[in-house]
């Protein structure tokens, strides 16, 4: 919380197109994306609402509609509190959670810290480390302000992704990265106890440490499954129909 302000995430509730028989699904998108880009355009919403699931679609701070809609802290711990408030305010009981990329880190922590609010967890494109930790903020800001060349290859790649979506507010994204960096990711510090599905493309360089997450789950006694998507990378794994089918089946198990 900053200046007495509480983080307030943009929320869109999408009701099922069929009789609702199962918990709502909370979707958490990746960096430089949004609820619409990550989940609606890739047809996750239709797939799940057609299957009788209500969907909770949020935009992370600095993303989607009105990226500067509040002055609350954007640190991961505050995002978790905002997500918990959304679930509790809806008063529908525990939800299923699906996160991708940065959303997988946030979903892992949300489920770990709030097991009473989560039934099942699905995380896509996950790793044991936080890729944003390596982002060179000073170089990125200098590039935007003066056109100075970015010398760090990883930062340059992330900037290309961020600039590819015209609606992205780069300065807002930089603020989120700064907030994420303030709370380094340590998945071993708190491991989810709810059933967890790990999914990644077998060509996803960012998910090479995913087996470490599975070991953490196994050591904690958490029921877990893994799906590797053949020929998919970090950018296109989320569009996989196999991913959608496996996720829904796991949530229904």
PDB file of C-alpha atoms in Angstrom:
ATOM      1  CA  UNK A   1       0.000   0.000   0.000  1.00  0.00           C
ATOM      2  CA  UNK A   2       1.312   3.480  -0.914  1.00  0.00           C
ATOM      3  CA  UNK A   3      -0.119   6.773   0.324  1.00  0.00           C
ATOM      4  CA  UNK A   4      -2.976   4.829   1.882  1.00  0.00           C
ATOM      5  CA  UNK A   5      -4.079   3.480  -1.508  1.00  0.00           C
ATOM      6  CA  UNK A   6      -4.933  -0.185  -2.047  1.00  0.00           C
ATOM      7  CA  UNK A   7      -4.165  -1.918  -5.326  1.00  0.00           C
ATOM      8  CA  UNK A   8      -7.306  -2.224  -7.441  1.00  0.00           C
ATOM      9  CA  UNK A   9      -7.068  -4.564 -10.433  1.00  0.00           C
ATOM     10  CA  UNK A  10      -9.227  -4.188 -13.510  1.00  0.00           C
ATOM     11  CA  UNK A  11     -11.680  -7.127 -13.463  1.00  0.00           C
ATOM     12  CA  UNK A  12     -13.985  -8.524 -16.112  1.00  0.00           C
ATOM     13  CA  UNK A  13     -16.398 -11.298 -15.158  1.00  0.00           C
ATOM     14  CA  UNK A  14     -17.454 -13.476 -18.098  1.00  0.00           C
ATOM     15  CA  UNK A  15     -20.399 -15.742 -17.385  1.00  0.00           C
ATOM     16  CA  UNK A  16     -20.643 -19.294 -18.686  1.00  0.00           C
ATOM     17  CA  UNK A  17     -22.517 -20.102 -21.892  1.00  0.00           C
ATOM     18  CA  UNK A  18     -23.763 -23.336 -20.326  1.00  0.00           C
ATOM     19  CA  UNK A  19     -25.080 -24.501 -16.972  1.00  0.00           C
ATOM     20  CA  UNK A  20     -22.524 -23.725 -14.282  1.00  0.00           C
ATOM     21  CA  UNK A  21     -21.520 -26.813 -12.319  1.00  0.00           C
ATOM     22  CA  UNK A  22     -17.929 -26.025 -11.371  1.00  0.00           C
ATOM     23  CA  UNK A  23     -15.916 -23.227  -9.710  1.00  0.00           C
ATOM     24  CA  UNK A  24     -15.059 -19.995 -11.476  1.00  0.00           C
ATOM     25  CA  UNK A  25     -11.646 -19.781 -13.139  1.00  0.00           C
ATOM     26  CA  UNK A  26      -9.279 -16.891 -12.424  1.00  0.00           C
ATOM     27  CA  UNK A  27      -6.925 -16.194 -15.343  1.00  0.00           C
ATOM     28  CA  UNK A  28      -3.630 -14.307 -14.767  1.00  0.00           C
ATOM     29  CA  UNK A  29      -1.873 -13.114 -17.930  1.00  0.00           C
ATOM     30  CA  UNK A  30       1.794 -12.623 -18.760  1.00  0.00           C
ATOM     31  CA  UNK A  31       4.017  -9.556 -18.987  1.00  0.00           C
ATOM     32  CA  UNK A  32       3.285  -7.010 -21.760  1.00  0.00           C
ATOM     33  CA  UNK A  33      -0.029  -8.751 -22.421  1.00  0.00           C
ATOM     34  CA  UNK A  34      -3.499  -8.363 -20.905  1.00  0.00           C
ATOM     35  CA  UNK A  35      -6.535 -10.418 -20.043  1.00  0.00           C
ATOM     36  CA  UNK A  36      -7.901  -9.915 -23.535  1.00  0.00           C
ATOM     37  CA  UNK A  37      -4.642 -10.537 -25.404  1.00  0.00           C
ATOM     38  CA  UNK A  38      -3.510 -13.553 -23.403  1.00  0.00           C
ATOM     39  CA  UNK A  39      -6.824 -15.339 -22.877  1.00  0.00           C
ATOM     40  CA  UNK A  40      -9.649 -13.908 -25.009  1.00  0.00           C
ATOM     41  CA  UNK A  41      -7.887 -13.704 -28.375  1.00  0.00           C
ATOM     42  CA  UNK A  42      -6.415 -17.177 -27.885  1.00  0.00           C
ATOM     43  CA  UNK A  43      -9.964 -18.482 -27.251  1.00  0.00           C
ATOM     44  CA  UNK A  44      -9.480 -19.664 -23.674  1.00  0.00           C
ATOM     45  CA  UNK A  45     -12.530 -17.668 -22.583  1.00  0.00           C
ATOM     46  CA  UNK A  46     -14.853 -19.275 -25.116  1.00  0.00           C
ATOM     47  CA  UNK A  47     -13.452 -22.718 -24.415  1.00  0.00           C
ATOM     48  CA  UNK A  48     -14.086 -22.425 -20.682  1.00  0.00           C
ATOM     49  CA  UNK A  49     -17.412 -20.567 -20.781  1.00  0.00           C
ATOM     50  CA  UNK A  50     -18.717 -23.141 -23.284  1.00  0.00           C
ATOM     51  CA  UNK A  51     -17.686 -25.789 -20.753  1.00  0.00           C
ATOM     52  CA  UNK A  52     -19.847 -24.198 -18.054  1.00  0.00           C
ATOM     53  CA  UNK A  53     -17.184 -22.165 -16.279  1.00  0.00           C
ATOM     54  CA  UNK A  54     -17.526 -18.543 -15.204  1.00  0.00           C
ATOM     55  CA  UNK A  55     -14.280 -16.685 -15.898  1.00  0.00           C
ATOM     56  CA  UNK A  56     -12.563 -13.968 -13.845  1.00  0.00           C
ATOM     57  CA  UNK A  57     -10.346 -12.005 -16.220  1.00  0.00           C
ATOM     58  CA  UNK A  58      -7.976  -9.470 -14.657  1.00  0.00           C
ATOM     59  CA  UNK A  59      -5.441  -7.001 -16.002  1.00  0.00           C
ATOM     60  CA  UNK A  60      -2.212  -6.806 -14.032  1.00  0.00           C
ATOM     61  CA  UNK A  61      -0.956  -3.351 -12.984  1.00  0.00           C
ATOM     62  CA  UNK A  62       0.343  -1.341 -15.931  1.00  0.00           C
ATOM     63  CA  UNK A  63      -1.525  -3.539 -18.417  1.00  0.00           C
ATOM     64  CA  UNK A  64      -4.792  -3.579 -20.325  1.00  0.00           C
ATOM     65  CA  UNK A  65      -7.472  -0.994 -19.759  1.00  0.00           C
ATOM     66  CA  UNK A  66      -6.506   2.154 -17.873  1.00  0.00           C
ATOM     67  CA  UNK A  67      -3.009   0.971 -16.815  1.00  0.00           C
ATOM     68  CA  UNK A  68      -2.625   3.790 -14.261  1.00  0.00           C
ATOM     69  CA  UNK A  69      -5.965   3.377 -12.554  1.00  0.00           C
ATOM     70  CA  UNK A  70      -4.646   3.554  -8.972  1.00  0.00           C
ATOM     71  CA  UNK A  71      -1.639   4.437  -6.819  1.00  0.00           C
ATOM     72  CA  UNK A  72      -1.415   1.196  -4.867  1.00  0.00           C
ATOM     73  CA  UNK A  73       1.847  -0.724  -4.662  1.00  0.00           C
ATOM     74  CA  UNK A  74       2.476  -3.020  -7.623  1.00  0.00           C
ATOM     75  CA  UNK A  75       4.690  -5.454  -5.704  1.00  0.00           C
ATOM     76  CA  UNK A  76       3.769  -9.158  -6.018  1.00  0.00           C
ATOM     77  CA  UNK A  77       2.582  -9.327  -2.401  1.00  0.00           C
ATOM     78  CA  UNK A  78       0.120  -6.502  -3.065  1.00  0.00           C
ATOM     79  CA  UNK A  79      -1.067  -8.140  -6.285  1.00  0.00           C
ATOM     80  CA  UNK A  80      -1.767 -11.307  -4.275  1.00  0.00           C
ATOM     81  CA  UNK A  81      -3.819  -9.300  -1.797  1.00  0.00           C
ATOM     82  CA  UNK A  82      -5.788  -7.692  -4.622  1.00  0.00           C
ATOM     83  CA  UNK A  83      -6.504 -11.097  -6.169  1.00  0.00           C
ATOM     84  CA  UNK A  84      -7.618 -12.452  -2.804  1.00  0.00           C
ATOM     85  CA  UNK A  85      -9.962  -9.488  -2.387  1.00  0.00           C
ATOM     86  CA  UNK A  86     -11.513 -10.182  -5.794  1.00  0.00           C
ATOM     87  CA  UNK A  87     -12.157 -13.836  -4.977  1.00  0.00           C
ATOM     88  CA  UNK A  88     -13.568 -13.088  -1.529  1.00  0.00           C
ATOM     89  CA  UNK A  89     -15.730 -10.190  -2.736  1.00  0.00           C
ATOM     90  CA  UNK A  90     -17.404 -12.445  -5.296  1.00  0.00           C
ATOM     91  CA  UNK A  91     -18.388 -14.767  -2.436  1.00  0.00           C
ATOM     92  CA  UNK A  92     -18.447 -17.806  -4.716  1.00  0.00           C
ATOM     93  CA  UNK A  93     -16.053 -19.944  -2.729  1.00  0.00           C
ATOM     94  CA  UNK A  94     -12.623 -21.161  -3.883  1.00  0.00           C
ATOM     95  CA  UNK A  95     -11.697 -20.739  -7.560  1.00  0.00           C
ATOM     96  CA  UNK A  96      -9.474 -22.547 -10.009  1.00  0.00           C
ATOM     97  CA  UNK A  97      -6.448 -20.499 -11.132  1.00  0.00           C
ATOM     98  CA  UNK A  98      -4.613 -20.472 -14.469  1.00  0.00           C
ATOM     99  CA  UNK A  99      -1.516 -18.300 -14.980  1.00  0.00           C
ATOM    100  CA  UNK A 100       0.915 -17.884 -17.847  1.00  0.00           C
ATOM    101  CA  UNK A 101       4.531 -16.623 -17.866  1.00  0.00           C
ATOM    102  CA  UNK A 102       4.682 -13.782 -15.289  1.00  0.00           C
ATOM    103  CA  UNK A 103       1.160 -14.894 -14.406  1.00  0.00           C
ATOM    104  CA  UNK A 104       2.546 -18.326 -13.509  1.00  0.00           C
ATOM    105  CA  UNK A 105       4.826 -16.805 -10.865  1.00  0.00           C
ATOM    106  CA  UNK A 106       1.947 -14.780  -9.433  1.00  0.00           C
ATOM    107  CA  UNK A 107      -0.412 -17.775  -9.577  1.00  0.00           C
ATOM    108  CA  UNK A 108       2.128 -20.018  -7.805  1.00  0.00           C
ATOM    109  CA  UNK A 109       2.482 -17.504  -4.977  1.00  0.00           C
ATOM    110  CA  UNK A 110      -1.241 -16.746  -4.821  1.00  0.00           C
ATOM    111  CA  UNK A 111      -2.128 -20.422  -4.434  1.00  0.00           C
ATOM    112  CA  UNK A 112       0.698 -20.998  -1.956  1.00  0.00           C
ATOM    113  CA  UNK A 113      -0.331 -18.126   0.302  1.00  0.00           C
ATOM    114  CA  UNK A 114      -4.105 -18.595  -0.120  1.00  0.00           C
ATOM    115  CA  UNK A 115      -4.836 -22.354  -0.238  1.00  0.00           C
ATOM    116  CA  UNK A 116      -8.328 -21.743   1.112  1.00  0.00           C
ATOM    117  CA  UNK A 117      -9.172 -19.647  -1.974  1.00  0.00           C
ATOM    118  CA  UNK A 118      -7.862 -22.061  -4.640  1.00  0.00           C
ATOM    119  CA  UNK A 119      -9.098 -25.495  -5.736  1.00  0.00           C
ATOM    120  CA  UNK A 120      -6.665 -26.302  -8.541  1.00  0.00           C
ATOM    121  CA  UNK A 121      -3.690 -24.489 -10.070  1.00  0.00           C
ATOM    122  CA  UNK A 122      -2.505 -24.529 -13.690  1.00  0.00           C
ATOM    123  CA  UNK A 123       0.655 -22.650 -14.624  1.00  0.00           C
ATOM    124  CA  UNK A 124       1.972 -22.312 -18.159  1.00  0.00           C
ATOM    125  CA  UNK A 125       5.430 -21.314 -19.326  1.00  0.00           C
ATOM    126  CA  UNK A 126       6.759 -21.343 -15.762  1.00  0.00           C
ATOM    127  CA  UNK A 127      10.296 -21.295 -14.481  1.00  0.00           C
ATOM    128  CA  UNK A 128      11.956 -21.484 -11.081  1.00  0.00           C
ATOM    129  CA  UNK A 129      13.334 -17.967 -11.525  1.00  0.00           C
ATOM    130  CA  UNK A 130      11.799 -14.632 -12.428  1.00  0.00           C
ATOM    131  CA  UNK A 131      12.831 -13.613 -15.966  1.00  0.00           C
ATOM    132  CA  UNK A 132      12.082  -9.955 -15.235  1.00  0.00           C
ATOM    133  CA  UNK A 133      14.873  -9.952 -12.642  1.00  0.00           C
ATOM    134  CA  UNK A 134      17.397  -9.813 -15.502  1.00  0.00           C
ATOM    135  CA  UNK A 135      15.694  -6.894 -17.258  1.00  0.00           C
ATOM    136  CA  UNK A 136      17.971  -3.815 -17.411  1.00  0.00           C
ATOM    137  CA  UNK A 137      15.602  -1.005 -16.492  1.00  0.00           C
ATOM    138  CA  UNK A 138      18.135   1.809 -16.944  1.00  0.00           C
ATOM    139  CA  UNK A 139      18.927   0.729 -20.506  1.00  0.00           C
ATOM    140  CA  UNK A 140      15.251   0.362 -21.386  1.00  0.00           C
ATOM    141  CA  UNK A 141      14.323   3.769 -20.005  1.00  0.00           C
ATOM    142  CA  UNK A 142      17.255   5.439 -21.763  1.00  0.00           C
ATOM    143  CA  UNK A 143      16.169   3.787 -25.012  1.00  0.00           C
ATOM    144  CA  UNK A 144      12.639   5.176 -24.700  1.00  0.00           C
ATOM    145  CA  UNK A 145      13.761   8.646 -23.620  1.00  0.00           C
ATOM    146  CA  UNK A 146      16.737   9.231 -25.933  1.00  0.00           C
ATOM    147  CA  UNK A 147      16.765   6.370 -28.428  1.00  0.00           C
ATOM    148  CA  UNK A 148      19.971   4.994 -26.927  1.00  0.00           C
ATOM    149  CA  UNK A 149      20.730   1.443 -28.049  1.00  0.00           C
ATOM    150  CA  UNK A 150      19.963  -1.396 -25.619  1.00  0.00           C
ATOM    151  CA  UNK A 151      23.135  -3.468 -25.207  1.00  0.00           C
ATOM    152  CA  UNK A 152      21.655  -6.287 -23.164  1.00  0.00           C
ATOM    153  CA  UNK A 153      20.172  -8.860 -25.560  1.00  0.00           C
ATOM    154  CA  UNK A 154      17.560 -10.140 -23.125  1.00  0.00           C
ATOM    155  CA  UNK A 155      16.304  -6.636 -22.349  1.00  0.00           C
ATOM    156  CA  UNK A 156      16.172  -5.836 -26.065  1.00  0.00           C
ATOM    157  CA  UNK A 157      14.055  -8.947 -26.697  1.00  0.00           C
ATOM    158  CA  UNK A 158      11.585  -8.086 -23.935  1.00  0.00           C
ATOM    159  CA  UNK A 159      11.361  -4.527 -25.253  1.00  0.00           C
ATOM    160  CA  UNK A 160      10.489  -5.833 -28.722  1.00  0.00           C
ATOM    161  CA  UNK A 161       7.650  -7.844 -27.192  1.00  0.00           C
ATOM    162  CA  UNK A 162       6.414  -4.880 -25.170  1.00  0.00           C
ATOM    163  CA  UNK A 163       6.516  -2.487 -28.149  1.00  0.00           C
ATOM    164  CA  UNK A 164       4.737  -4.955 -30.436  1.00  0.00           C
ATOM    165  CA  UNK A 165       1.401  -4.220 -28.734  1.00  0.00           C
ATOM    166  CA  UNK A 166       0.453  -0.569 -29.465  1.00  0.00           C
ATOM    167  CA  UNK A 167      -1.762  -0.296 -26.393  1.00  0.00           C
ATOM    168  CA  UNK A 168       1.112  -0.960 -23.981  1.00  0.00           C
ATOM    169  CA  UNK A 169       2.222   1.975 -21.831  1.00  0.00           C
ATOM    170  CA  UNK A 170       5.987   1.397 -21.601  1.00  0.00           C
ATOM    171  CA  UNK A 171       6.537   3.655 -18.610  1.00  0.00           C
ATOM    172  CA  UNK A 172       3.806   1.778 -16.732  1.00  0.00           C
ATOM    173  CA  UNK A 173       5.412  -1.548 -17.643  1.00  0.00           C
ATOM    174  CA  UNK A 174       8.733  -0.261 -16.324  1.00  0.00           C
ATOM    175  CA  UNK A 175       7.059   0.622 -13.027  1.00  0.00           C
ATOM    176  CA  UNK A 176       5.714  -2.909 -12.742  1.00  0.00           C
ATOM    177  CA  UNK A 177       9.152  -4.410 -13.447  1.00  0.00           C
ATOM    178  CA  UNK A 178      10.632  -2.206 -10.722  1.00  0.00           C
ATOM    179  CA  UNK A 179       7.958  -3.396  -8.289  1.00  0.00           C
ATOM    180  CA  UNK A 180       8.472  -7.055  -9.261  1.00  0.00           C
ATOM    181  CA  UNK A 181      12.213  -6.676  -8.686  1.00  0.00           C
ATOM    182  CA  UNK A 182      11.541  -5.392  -5.160  1.00  0.00           C
ATOM    183  CA  UNK A 183      10.321  -8.862  -4.146  1.00  0.00           C
ATOM    184  CA  UNK A 184      12.564 -11.524  -5.724  1.00  0.00           C
ATOM    185  CA  UNK A 185      10.875 -14.784  -6.668  1.00  0.00           C
ATOM    186  CA  UNK A 186      11.725 -17.808  -4.537  1.00  0.00           C
ATOM    187  CA  UNK A 187       9.256 -20.618  -5.299  1.00  0.00           C
ATOM    188  CA  UNK A 188      10.771 -22.798  -2.568  1.00  0.00           C
ATOM    189  CA  UNK A 189       9.842 -20.252   0.108  1.00  0.00           C
ATOM    190  CA  UNK A 190       6.150 -21.139  -0.151  1.00  0.00           C
ATOM    191  CA  UNK A 191       4.980 -24.139  -2.191  1.00  0.00           C
ATOM    192  CA  UNK A 192       1.334 -24.603  -3.242  1.00  0.00           C
ATOM    193  CA  UNK A 193      -0.543 -27.391  -1.481  1.00  0.00           C
ATOM    194  CA  UNK A 194      -3.373 -27.515  -4.032  1.00  0.00           C
ATOM    195  CA  UNK A 195      -3.249 -29.878  -7.051  1.00  0.00           C
ATOM    196  CA  UNK A 196      -0.997 -28.275  -9.659  1.00  0.00           C
ATOM    197  CA  UNK A 197      -0.521 -28.754 -13.405  1.00  0.00           C
ATOM    198  CA  UNK A 198       2.712 -27.480 -15.018  1.00  0.00           C
ATOM    199  CA  UNK A 199       2.615 -26.846 -18.788  1.00  0.00           C
ATOM    200  CA  UNK A 200       5.238 -25.587 -21.233  1.00  0.00           C
ATOM    201  CA  UNK A 201       6.333 -25.910 -24.822  1.00  0.00           C
ATOM    202  CA  UNK A 202       9.317 -28.197 -25.302  1.00  0.00           C
ATOM    203  CA  UNK A 203      10.991 -25.364 -27.230  1.00  0.00           C
ATOM    204  CA  UNK A 204      10.453 -22.827 -24.403  1.00  0.00           C
ATOM    205  CA  UNK A 205      13.849 -21.637 -23.147  1.00  0.00           C
ATOM    206  CA  UNK A 206      12.199 -19.849 -20.226  1.00  0.00           C
ATOM    207  CA  UNK A 207      10.718 -23.114 -18.920  1.00  0.00           C
ATOM    208  CA  UNK A 208      13.934 -25.142 -18.733  1.00  0.00           C
ATOM    209  CA  UNK A 209      13.784 -24.894 -14.929  1.00  0.00           C
ATOM    210  CA  UNK A 210      10.177 -26.133 -14.754  1.00  0.00           C
ATOM    211  CA  UNK A 211      11.305 -29.592 -13.497  1.00  0.00           C
ATOM    212  CA  UNK A 212      12.631 -27.845 -10.381  1.00  0.00           C
ATOM    213  CA  UNK A 213       9.120 -26.604  -9.640  1.00  0.00           C
ATOM    214  CA  UNK A 214       7.825 -30.147  -9.935  1.00  0.00           C
ATOM    215  CA  UNK A 215      10.444 -31.379  -7.484  1.00  0.00           C
ATOM    216  CA  UNK A 216       9.321 -28.714  -5.016  1.00  0.00           C
ATOM    217  CA  UNK A 217       5.720 -29.877  -5.408  1.00  0.00           C
ATOM    218  CA  UNK A 218       6.672 -33.548  -4.989  1.00  0.00           C
ATOM    219  CA  UNK A 219       8.756 -32.809  -1.892  1.00  0.00           C
ATOM    220  CA  UNK A 220       5.825 -30.887  -0.403  1.00  0.00           C
ATOM    221  CA  UNK A 221       3.457 -33.788  -1.074  1.00  0.00           C
ATOM    222  CA  UNK A 222       1.390 -31.771  -3.557  1.00  0.00           C
ATOM    223  CA  UNK A 223      -0.434 -33.704  -6.268  1.00  0.00           C
ATOM    224  CA  UNK A 224       0.970 -32.556  -9.604  1.00  0.00           C
ATOM    225  CA  UNK A 225       1.109 -33.299 -13.305  1.00  0.00           C
ATOM    226  CA  UNK A 226       3.295 -32.058 -16.169  1.00  0.00           C
ATOM    227  CA  UNK A 227       2.523 -31.499 -19.845  1.00  0.00           C
ATOM    228  CA  UNK A 228       5.191 -30.692 -22.433  1.00  0.00           C
ATOM    229  CA  UNK A 229       3.750 -29.334 -25.678  1.00  0.00           C
ATOM    230  CA  UNK A 230       5.628 -30.678 -28.689  1.00  0.00           C
ATOM    231  CA  UNK A 231       7.084 -28.034 -30.990  1.00  0.00           C
ATOM    232  CA  UNK A 232       5.746 -25.102 -28.935  1.00  0.00           C
ATOM    233  CA  UNK A 233       7.738 -22.188 -27.533  1.00  0.00           C
ATOM    234  CA  UNK A 234       7.006 -19.486 -24.959  1.00  0.00           C
ATOM    235  CA  UNK A 235       5.197 -17.294 -27.451  1.00  0.00           C
ATOM    236  CA  UNK A 236       2.791 -19.846 -28.933  1.00  0.00           C
ATOM    237  CA  UNK A 237       2.254 -22.479 -26.221  1.00  0.00           C
ATOM    238  CA  UNK A 238      -0.711 -20.540 -24.876  1.00  0.00           C
ATOM    239  CA  UNK A 239      -2.612 -20.965 -28.166  1.00  0.00           C
ATOM    240  CA  UNK A 240      -2.374 -24.761 -28.024  1.00  0.00           C
ATOM    241  CA  UNK A 241      -5.695 -26.622 -27.962  1.00  0.00           C
ATOM    242  CA  UNK A 242      -3.939 -29.490 -26.181  1.00  0.00           C
ATOM    243  CA  UNK A 243      -3.073 -27.030 -23.400  1.00  0.00           C
ATOM    244  CA  UNK A 244      -6.716 -25.958 -23.081  1.00  0.00           C
ATOM    245  CA  UNK A 245      -8.011 -29.537 -23.068  1.00  0.00           C
ATOM    246  CA  UNK A 246      -5.472 -30.719 -20.518  1.00  0.00           C
ATOM    247  CA  UNK A 247      -6.105 -27.697 -18.267  1.00  0.00           C
ATOM    248  CA  UNK A 248      -9.885 -28.173 -18.251  1.00  0.00           C
ATOM    249  CA  UNK A 249      -9.552 -31.899 -17.643  1.00  0.00           C
ATOM    250  CA  UNK A 250      -7.189 -31.297 -14.762  1.00  0.00           C
ATOM    251  CA  UNK A 251      -9.466 -28.717 -13.177  1.00  0.00           C
ATOM    252  CA  UNK A 252     -12.351 -31.175 -13.413  1.00  0.00           C
ATOM    253  CA  UNK A 253     -10.363 -34.014 -11.833  1.00  0.00           C
TER     254      UNK A 253
END
